[in-house]
mmCIF file of C-alpha atoms in Angstrom:
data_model
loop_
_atom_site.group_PDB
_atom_site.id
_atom_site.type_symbol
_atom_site.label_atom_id
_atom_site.label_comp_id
_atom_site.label_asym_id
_atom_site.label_seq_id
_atom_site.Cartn_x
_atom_site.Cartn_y
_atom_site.Cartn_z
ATOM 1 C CA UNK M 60 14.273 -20.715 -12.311
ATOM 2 C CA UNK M 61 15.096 -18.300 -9.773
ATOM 3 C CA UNK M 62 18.371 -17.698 -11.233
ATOM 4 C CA UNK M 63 16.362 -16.660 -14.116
ATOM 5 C CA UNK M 64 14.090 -14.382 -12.408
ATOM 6 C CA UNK M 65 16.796 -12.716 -10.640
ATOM 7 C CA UNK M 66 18.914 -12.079 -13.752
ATOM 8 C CA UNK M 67 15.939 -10.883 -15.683
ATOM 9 C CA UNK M 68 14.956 -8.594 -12.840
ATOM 10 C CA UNK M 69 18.204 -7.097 -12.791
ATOM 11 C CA UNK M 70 17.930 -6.215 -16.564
ATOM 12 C CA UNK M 71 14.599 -4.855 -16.202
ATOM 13 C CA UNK M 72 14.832 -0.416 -14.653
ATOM 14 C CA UNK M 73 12.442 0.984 -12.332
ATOM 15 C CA UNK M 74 10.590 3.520 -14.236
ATOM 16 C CA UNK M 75 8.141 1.491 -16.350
ATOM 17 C CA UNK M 76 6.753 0.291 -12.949
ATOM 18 C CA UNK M 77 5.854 3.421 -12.118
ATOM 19 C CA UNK M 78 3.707 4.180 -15.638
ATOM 20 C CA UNK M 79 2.400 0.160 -16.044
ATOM 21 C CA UNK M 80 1.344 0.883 -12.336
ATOM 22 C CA UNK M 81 -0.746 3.215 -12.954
ATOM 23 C CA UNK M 82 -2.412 1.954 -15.734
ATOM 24 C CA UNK M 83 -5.133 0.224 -14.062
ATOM 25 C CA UNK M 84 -5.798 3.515 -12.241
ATOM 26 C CA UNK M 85 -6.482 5.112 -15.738
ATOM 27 C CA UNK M 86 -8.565 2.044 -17.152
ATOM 28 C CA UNK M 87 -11.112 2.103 -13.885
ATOM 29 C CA UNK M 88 -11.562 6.224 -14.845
ATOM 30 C CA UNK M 89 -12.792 5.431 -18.279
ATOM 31 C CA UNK M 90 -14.518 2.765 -16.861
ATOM 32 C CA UNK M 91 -16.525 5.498 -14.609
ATOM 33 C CA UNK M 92 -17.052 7.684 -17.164
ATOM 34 C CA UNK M 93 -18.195 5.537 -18.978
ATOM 35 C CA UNK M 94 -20.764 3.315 -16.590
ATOM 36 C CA UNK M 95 -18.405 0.571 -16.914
ATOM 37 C CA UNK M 96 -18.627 0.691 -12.715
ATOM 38 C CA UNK M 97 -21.838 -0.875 -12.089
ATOM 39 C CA UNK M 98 -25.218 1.583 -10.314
ATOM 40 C CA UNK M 99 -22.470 2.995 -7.877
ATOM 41 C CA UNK M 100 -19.359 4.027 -9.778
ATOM 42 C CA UNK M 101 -17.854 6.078 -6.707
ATOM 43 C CA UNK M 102 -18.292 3.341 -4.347
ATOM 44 C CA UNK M 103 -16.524 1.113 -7.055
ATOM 45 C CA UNK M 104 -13.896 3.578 -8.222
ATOM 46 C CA UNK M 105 -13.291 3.800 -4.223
ATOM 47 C CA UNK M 106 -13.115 0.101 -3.658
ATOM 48 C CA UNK M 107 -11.092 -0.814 -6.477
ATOM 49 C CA UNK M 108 -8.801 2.065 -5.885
ATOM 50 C CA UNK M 109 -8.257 0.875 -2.393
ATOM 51 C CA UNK M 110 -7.771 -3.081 -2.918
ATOM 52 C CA UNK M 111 -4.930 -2.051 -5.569
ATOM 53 C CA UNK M 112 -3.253 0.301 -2.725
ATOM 54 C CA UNK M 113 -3.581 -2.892 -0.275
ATOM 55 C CA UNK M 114 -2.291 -5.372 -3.016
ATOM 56 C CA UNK M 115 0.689 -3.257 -3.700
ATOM 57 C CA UNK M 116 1.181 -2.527 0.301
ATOM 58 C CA UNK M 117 0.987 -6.217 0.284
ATOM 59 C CA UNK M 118 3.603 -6.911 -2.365
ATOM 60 C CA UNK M 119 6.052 -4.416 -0.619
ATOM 61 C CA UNK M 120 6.487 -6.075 2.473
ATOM 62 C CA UNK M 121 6.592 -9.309 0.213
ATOM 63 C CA UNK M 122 9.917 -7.875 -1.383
ATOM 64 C CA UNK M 123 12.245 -8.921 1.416
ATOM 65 C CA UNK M 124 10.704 -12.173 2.810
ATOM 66 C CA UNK M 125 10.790 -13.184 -0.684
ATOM 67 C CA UNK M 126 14.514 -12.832 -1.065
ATOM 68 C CA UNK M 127 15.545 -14.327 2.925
ATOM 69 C CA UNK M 128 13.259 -17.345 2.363
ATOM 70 C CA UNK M 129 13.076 -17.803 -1.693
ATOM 71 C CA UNK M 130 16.147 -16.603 -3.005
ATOM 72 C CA UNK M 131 13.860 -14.091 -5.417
ATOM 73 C CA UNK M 132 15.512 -10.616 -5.531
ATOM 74 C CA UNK M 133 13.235 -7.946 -6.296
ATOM 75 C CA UNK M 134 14.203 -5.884 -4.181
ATOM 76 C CA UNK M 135 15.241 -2.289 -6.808
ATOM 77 C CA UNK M 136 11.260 -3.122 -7.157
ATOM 78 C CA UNK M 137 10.316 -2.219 -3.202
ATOM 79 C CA UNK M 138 10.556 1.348 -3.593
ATOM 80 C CA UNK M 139 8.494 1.952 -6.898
ATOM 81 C CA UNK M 140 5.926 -0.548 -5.358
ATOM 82 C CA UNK M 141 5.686 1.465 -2.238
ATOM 83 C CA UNK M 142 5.341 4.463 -3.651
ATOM 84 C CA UNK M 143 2.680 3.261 -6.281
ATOM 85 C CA UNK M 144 0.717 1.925 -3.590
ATOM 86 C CA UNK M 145 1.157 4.915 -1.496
ATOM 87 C CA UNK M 146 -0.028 6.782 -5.283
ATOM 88 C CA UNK M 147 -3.340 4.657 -4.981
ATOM 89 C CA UNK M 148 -4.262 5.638 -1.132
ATOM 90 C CA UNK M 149 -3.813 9.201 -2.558
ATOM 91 C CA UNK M 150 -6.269 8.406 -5.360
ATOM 92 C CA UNK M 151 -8.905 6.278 -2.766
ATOM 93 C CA UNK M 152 -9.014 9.511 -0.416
ATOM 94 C CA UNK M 153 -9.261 12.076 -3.408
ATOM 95 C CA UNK M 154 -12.051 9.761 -4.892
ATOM 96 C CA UNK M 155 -13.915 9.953 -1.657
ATOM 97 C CA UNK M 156 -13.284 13.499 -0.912
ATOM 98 C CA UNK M 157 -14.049 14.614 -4.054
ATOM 99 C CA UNK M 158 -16.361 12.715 -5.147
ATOM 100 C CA UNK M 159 -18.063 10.972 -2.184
ATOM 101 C CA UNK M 160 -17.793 13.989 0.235
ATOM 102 C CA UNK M 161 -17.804 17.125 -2.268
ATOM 103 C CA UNK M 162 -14.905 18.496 -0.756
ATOM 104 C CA UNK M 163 -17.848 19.012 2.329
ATOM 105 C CA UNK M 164 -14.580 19.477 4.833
ATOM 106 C CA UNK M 165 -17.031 19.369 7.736
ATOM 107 C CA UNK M 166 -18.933 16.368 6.772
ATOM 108 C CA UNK M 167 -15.282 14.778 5.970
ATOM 109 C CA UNK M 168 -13.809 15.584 9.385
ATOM 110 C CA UNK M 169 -17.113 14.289 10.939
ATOM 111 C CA UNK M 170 -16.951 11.076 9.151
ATOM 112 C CA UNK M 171 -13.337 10.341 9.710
ATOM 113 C CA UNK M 172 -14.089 10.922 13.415
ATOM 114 C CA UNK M 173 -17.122 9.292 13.934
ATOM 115 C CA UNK M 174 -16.769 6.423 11.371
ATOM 116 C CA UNK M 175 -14.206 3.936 12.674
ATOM 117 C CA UNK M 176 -13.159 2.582 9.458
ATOM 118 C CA UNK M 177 -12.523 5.930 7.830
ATOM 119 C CA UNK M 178 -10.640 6.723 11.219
ATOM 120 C CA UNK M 179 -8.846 3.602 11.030
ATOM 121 C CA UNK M 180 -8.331 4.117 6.830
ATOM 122 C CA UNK M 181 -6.619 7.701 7.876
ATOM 123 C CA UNK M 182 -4.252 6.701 10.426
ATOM 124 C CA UNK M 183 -2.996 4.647 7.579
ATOM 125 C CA UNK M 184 -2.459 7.095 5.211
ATOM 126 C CA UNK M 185 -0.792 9.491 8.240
ATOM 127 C CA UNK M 186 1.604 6.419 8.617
ATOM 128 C CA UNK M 187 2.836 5.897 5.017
ATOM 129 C CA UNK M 188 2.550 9.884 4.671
ATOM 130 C CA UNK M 189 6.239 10.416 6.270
ATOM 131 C CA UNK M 190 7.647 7.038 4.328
ATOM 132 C CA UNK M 191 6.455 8.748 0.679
ATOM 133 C CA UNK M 192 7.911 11.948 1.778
ATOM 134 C CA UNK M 193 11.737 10.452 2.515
ATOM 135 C CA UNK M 194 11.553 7.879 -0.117
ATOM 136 C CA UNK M 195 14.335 9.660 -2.359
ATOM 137 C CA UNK M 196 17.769 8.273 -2.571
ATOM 138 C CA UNK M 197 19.012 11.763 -1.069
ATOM 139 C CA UNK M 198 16.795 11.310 1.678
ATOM 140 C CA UNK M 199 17.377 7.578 2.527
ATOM 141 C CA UNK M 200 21.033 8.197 2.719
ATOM 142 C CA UNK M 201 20.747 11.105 5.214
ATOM 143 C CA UNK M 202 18.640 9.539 7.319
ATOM 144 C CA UNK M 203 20.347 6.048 7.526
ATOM 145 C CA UNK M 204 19.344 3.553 10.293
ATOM 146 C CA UNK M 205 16.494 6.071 11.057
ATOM 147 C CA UNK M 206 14.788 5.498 7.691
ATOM 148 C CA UNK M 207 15.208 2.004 7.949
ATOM 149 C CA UNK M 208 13.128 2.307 11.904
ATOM 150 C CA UNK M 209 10.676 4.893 10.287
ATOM 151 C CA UNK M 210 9.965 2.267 7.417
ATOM 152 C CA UNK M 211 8.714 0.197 10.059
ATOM 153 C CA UNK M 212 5.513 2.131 10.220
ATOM 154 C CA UNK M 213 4.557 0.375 7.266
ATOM 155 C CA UNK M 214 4.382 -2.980 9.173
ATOM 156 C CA UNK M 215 1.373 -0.834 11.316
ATOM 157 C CA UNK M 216 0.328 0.931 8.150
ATOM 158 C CA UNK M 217 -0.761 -2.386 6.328
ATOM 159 C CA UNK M 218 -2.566 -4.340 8.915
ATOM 160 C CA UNK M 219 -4.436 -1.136 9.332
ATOM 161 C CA UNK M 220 -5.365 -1.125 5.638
ATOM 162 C CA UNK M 221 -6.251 -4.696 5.946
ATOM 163 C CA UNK M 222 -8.372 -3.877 8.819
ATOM 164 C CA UNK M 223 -10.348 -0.814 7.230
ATOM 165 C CA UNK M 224 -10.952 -3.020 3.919
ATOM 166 C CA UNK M 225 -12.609 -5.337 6.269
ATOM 167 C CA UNK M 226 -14.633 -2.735 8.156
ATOM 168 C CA UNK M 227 -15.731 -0.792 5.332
ATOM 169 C CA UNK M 228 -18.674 -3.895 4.165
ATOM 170 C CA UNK M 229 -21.484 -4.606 5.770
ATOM 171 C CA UNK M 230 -21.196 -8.100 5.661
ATOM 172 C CA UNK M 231 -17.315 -8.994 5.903
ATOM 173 C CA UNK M 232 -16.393 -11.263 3.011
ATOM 174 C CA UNK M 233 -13.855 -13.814 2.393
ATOM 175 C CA UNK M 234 -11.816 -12.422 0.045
ATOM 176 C CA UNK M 235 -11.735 -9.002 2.743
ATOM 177 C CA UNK M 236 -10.381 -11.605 5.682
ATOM 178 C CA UNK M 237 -8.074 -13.154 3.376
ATOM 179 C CA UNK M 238 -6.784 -10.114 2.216
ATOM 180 C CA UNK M 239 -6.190 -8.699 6.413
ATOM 181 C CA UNK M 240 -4.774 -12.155 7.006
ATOM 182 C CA UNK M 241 -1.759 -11.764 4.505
ATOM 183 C CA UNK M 242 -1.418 -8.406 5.675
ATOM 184 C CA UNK M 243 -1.065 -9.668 9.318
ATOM 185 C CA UNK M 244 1.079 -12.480 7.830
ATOM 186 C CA UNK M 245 3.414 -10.603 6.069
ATOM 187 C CA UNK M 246 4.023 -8.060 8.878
ATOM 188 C CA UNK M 247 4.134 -11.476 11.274
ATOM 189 C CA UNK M 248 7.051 -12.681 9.084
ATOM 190 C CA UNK M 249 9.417 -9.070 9.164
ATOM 191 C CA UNK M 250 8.514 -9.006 12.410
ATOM 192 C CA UNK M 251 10.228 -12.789 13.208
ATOM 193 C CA UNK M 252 12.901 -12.061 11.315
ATOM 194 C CA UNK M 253 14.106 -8.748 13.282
ATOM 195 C CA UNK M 254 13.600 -10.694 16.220
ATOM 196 C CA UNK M 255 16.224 -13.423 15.524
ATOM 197 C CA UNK M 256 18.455 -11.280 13.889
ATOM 198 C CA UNK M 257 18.300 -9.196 18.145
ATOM 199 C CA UNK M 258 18.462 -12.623 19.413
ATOM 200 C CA UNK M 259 21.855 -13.620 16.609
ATOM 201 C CA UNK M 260 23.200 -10.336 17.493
#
């Protein structure tokens, strides 16, 4: 079976990703314009928009611990991932800046300061912010060993997520915990494996 996967992944190029990806971005816009989103469709469009940037977050640190531990190489699928999850952060904070905050730059700057979860919620984005911007081929060759220690920031960048999806109820859920636990879990296992390869080496 994995053989399988691995062969058909191999088959399979990047750039669909990148336009199936987006698609559910497009469906929850018609769904908004068309009061498919409930009594608050900006609150929903922002929700939704944000669990799909954790979920992919999520799946990109996945990529790797899937292939040490499973065998499952998926890894020509990391950076399109990343960057589609980075995509949806982009949309959550345009959907709350334009339509939440009105593009009311005071009232934003006030929020993000005095609102921990939108403070925590930024940081994130400020994290991934440098990762998007060096995420071409060019880019990751010229950098070398110091992309591979920026991409770290991701590990931060995720639990951080995790932590303002939790923050942002009133009442924390389960599905919100479980959701900060696999981010903590994920990051837990990168972060076990660089320490044994220090100890190996």
């Amino acid at each position: 079976m994995i053989d399988l996967i691995n062969s058909t992944a191999r088959k399979i190029p990047e750039w669909p990703l990148y336009i199936v990806g987006f698609i559910p971005a497009a469906w929850l816009l018609w769904l908004g314009v068309n009061g498919g989103l409930g009594v608050e469709p900006v609150k929903a469009l922002e929700h939704e928009l944000g669990l799909l940037a954790l979920q992919l977050l999520i799946a990109t640190l996945l990529v790797t611990p899937l292939r040490r531990y499973a065998g499952v190489n998926l890894l020509k699928f990391r950076r399109p991932l990343g960057l589609l999850g980075f995509g949806y952060i982009v949309l959550h904070l345009l959907t709350w800046l334009a339509l939440d905050m009105a593009f009311l730059w005071g009232q934003a700057i006030e929020d993000i300061v005095e609102r921990p979860y939108i403070t925590i919620g930024m940081a994130a984005f400020l994290l991934l912010l440098p990762l998007a911007l060096t995420s071409t081929k060019k880019s990751i060759r010229r950098l070398g060993q110091k992309w591979t220690k920026l991409h770290r920031l991701s590990y931060v960048a995720v639990v951080l997520g995790g932590l303002h999806f939790v923050m942002q109820e009133k009442v924390w859920s389960v599905e919100a915990i479980l959701y900060l636990l696999a981010a903590i879990g994920v990051v837990a296992m990168r972060m076990l494996w660089l320490k044994r390869r220090r100890v190996a080496g």
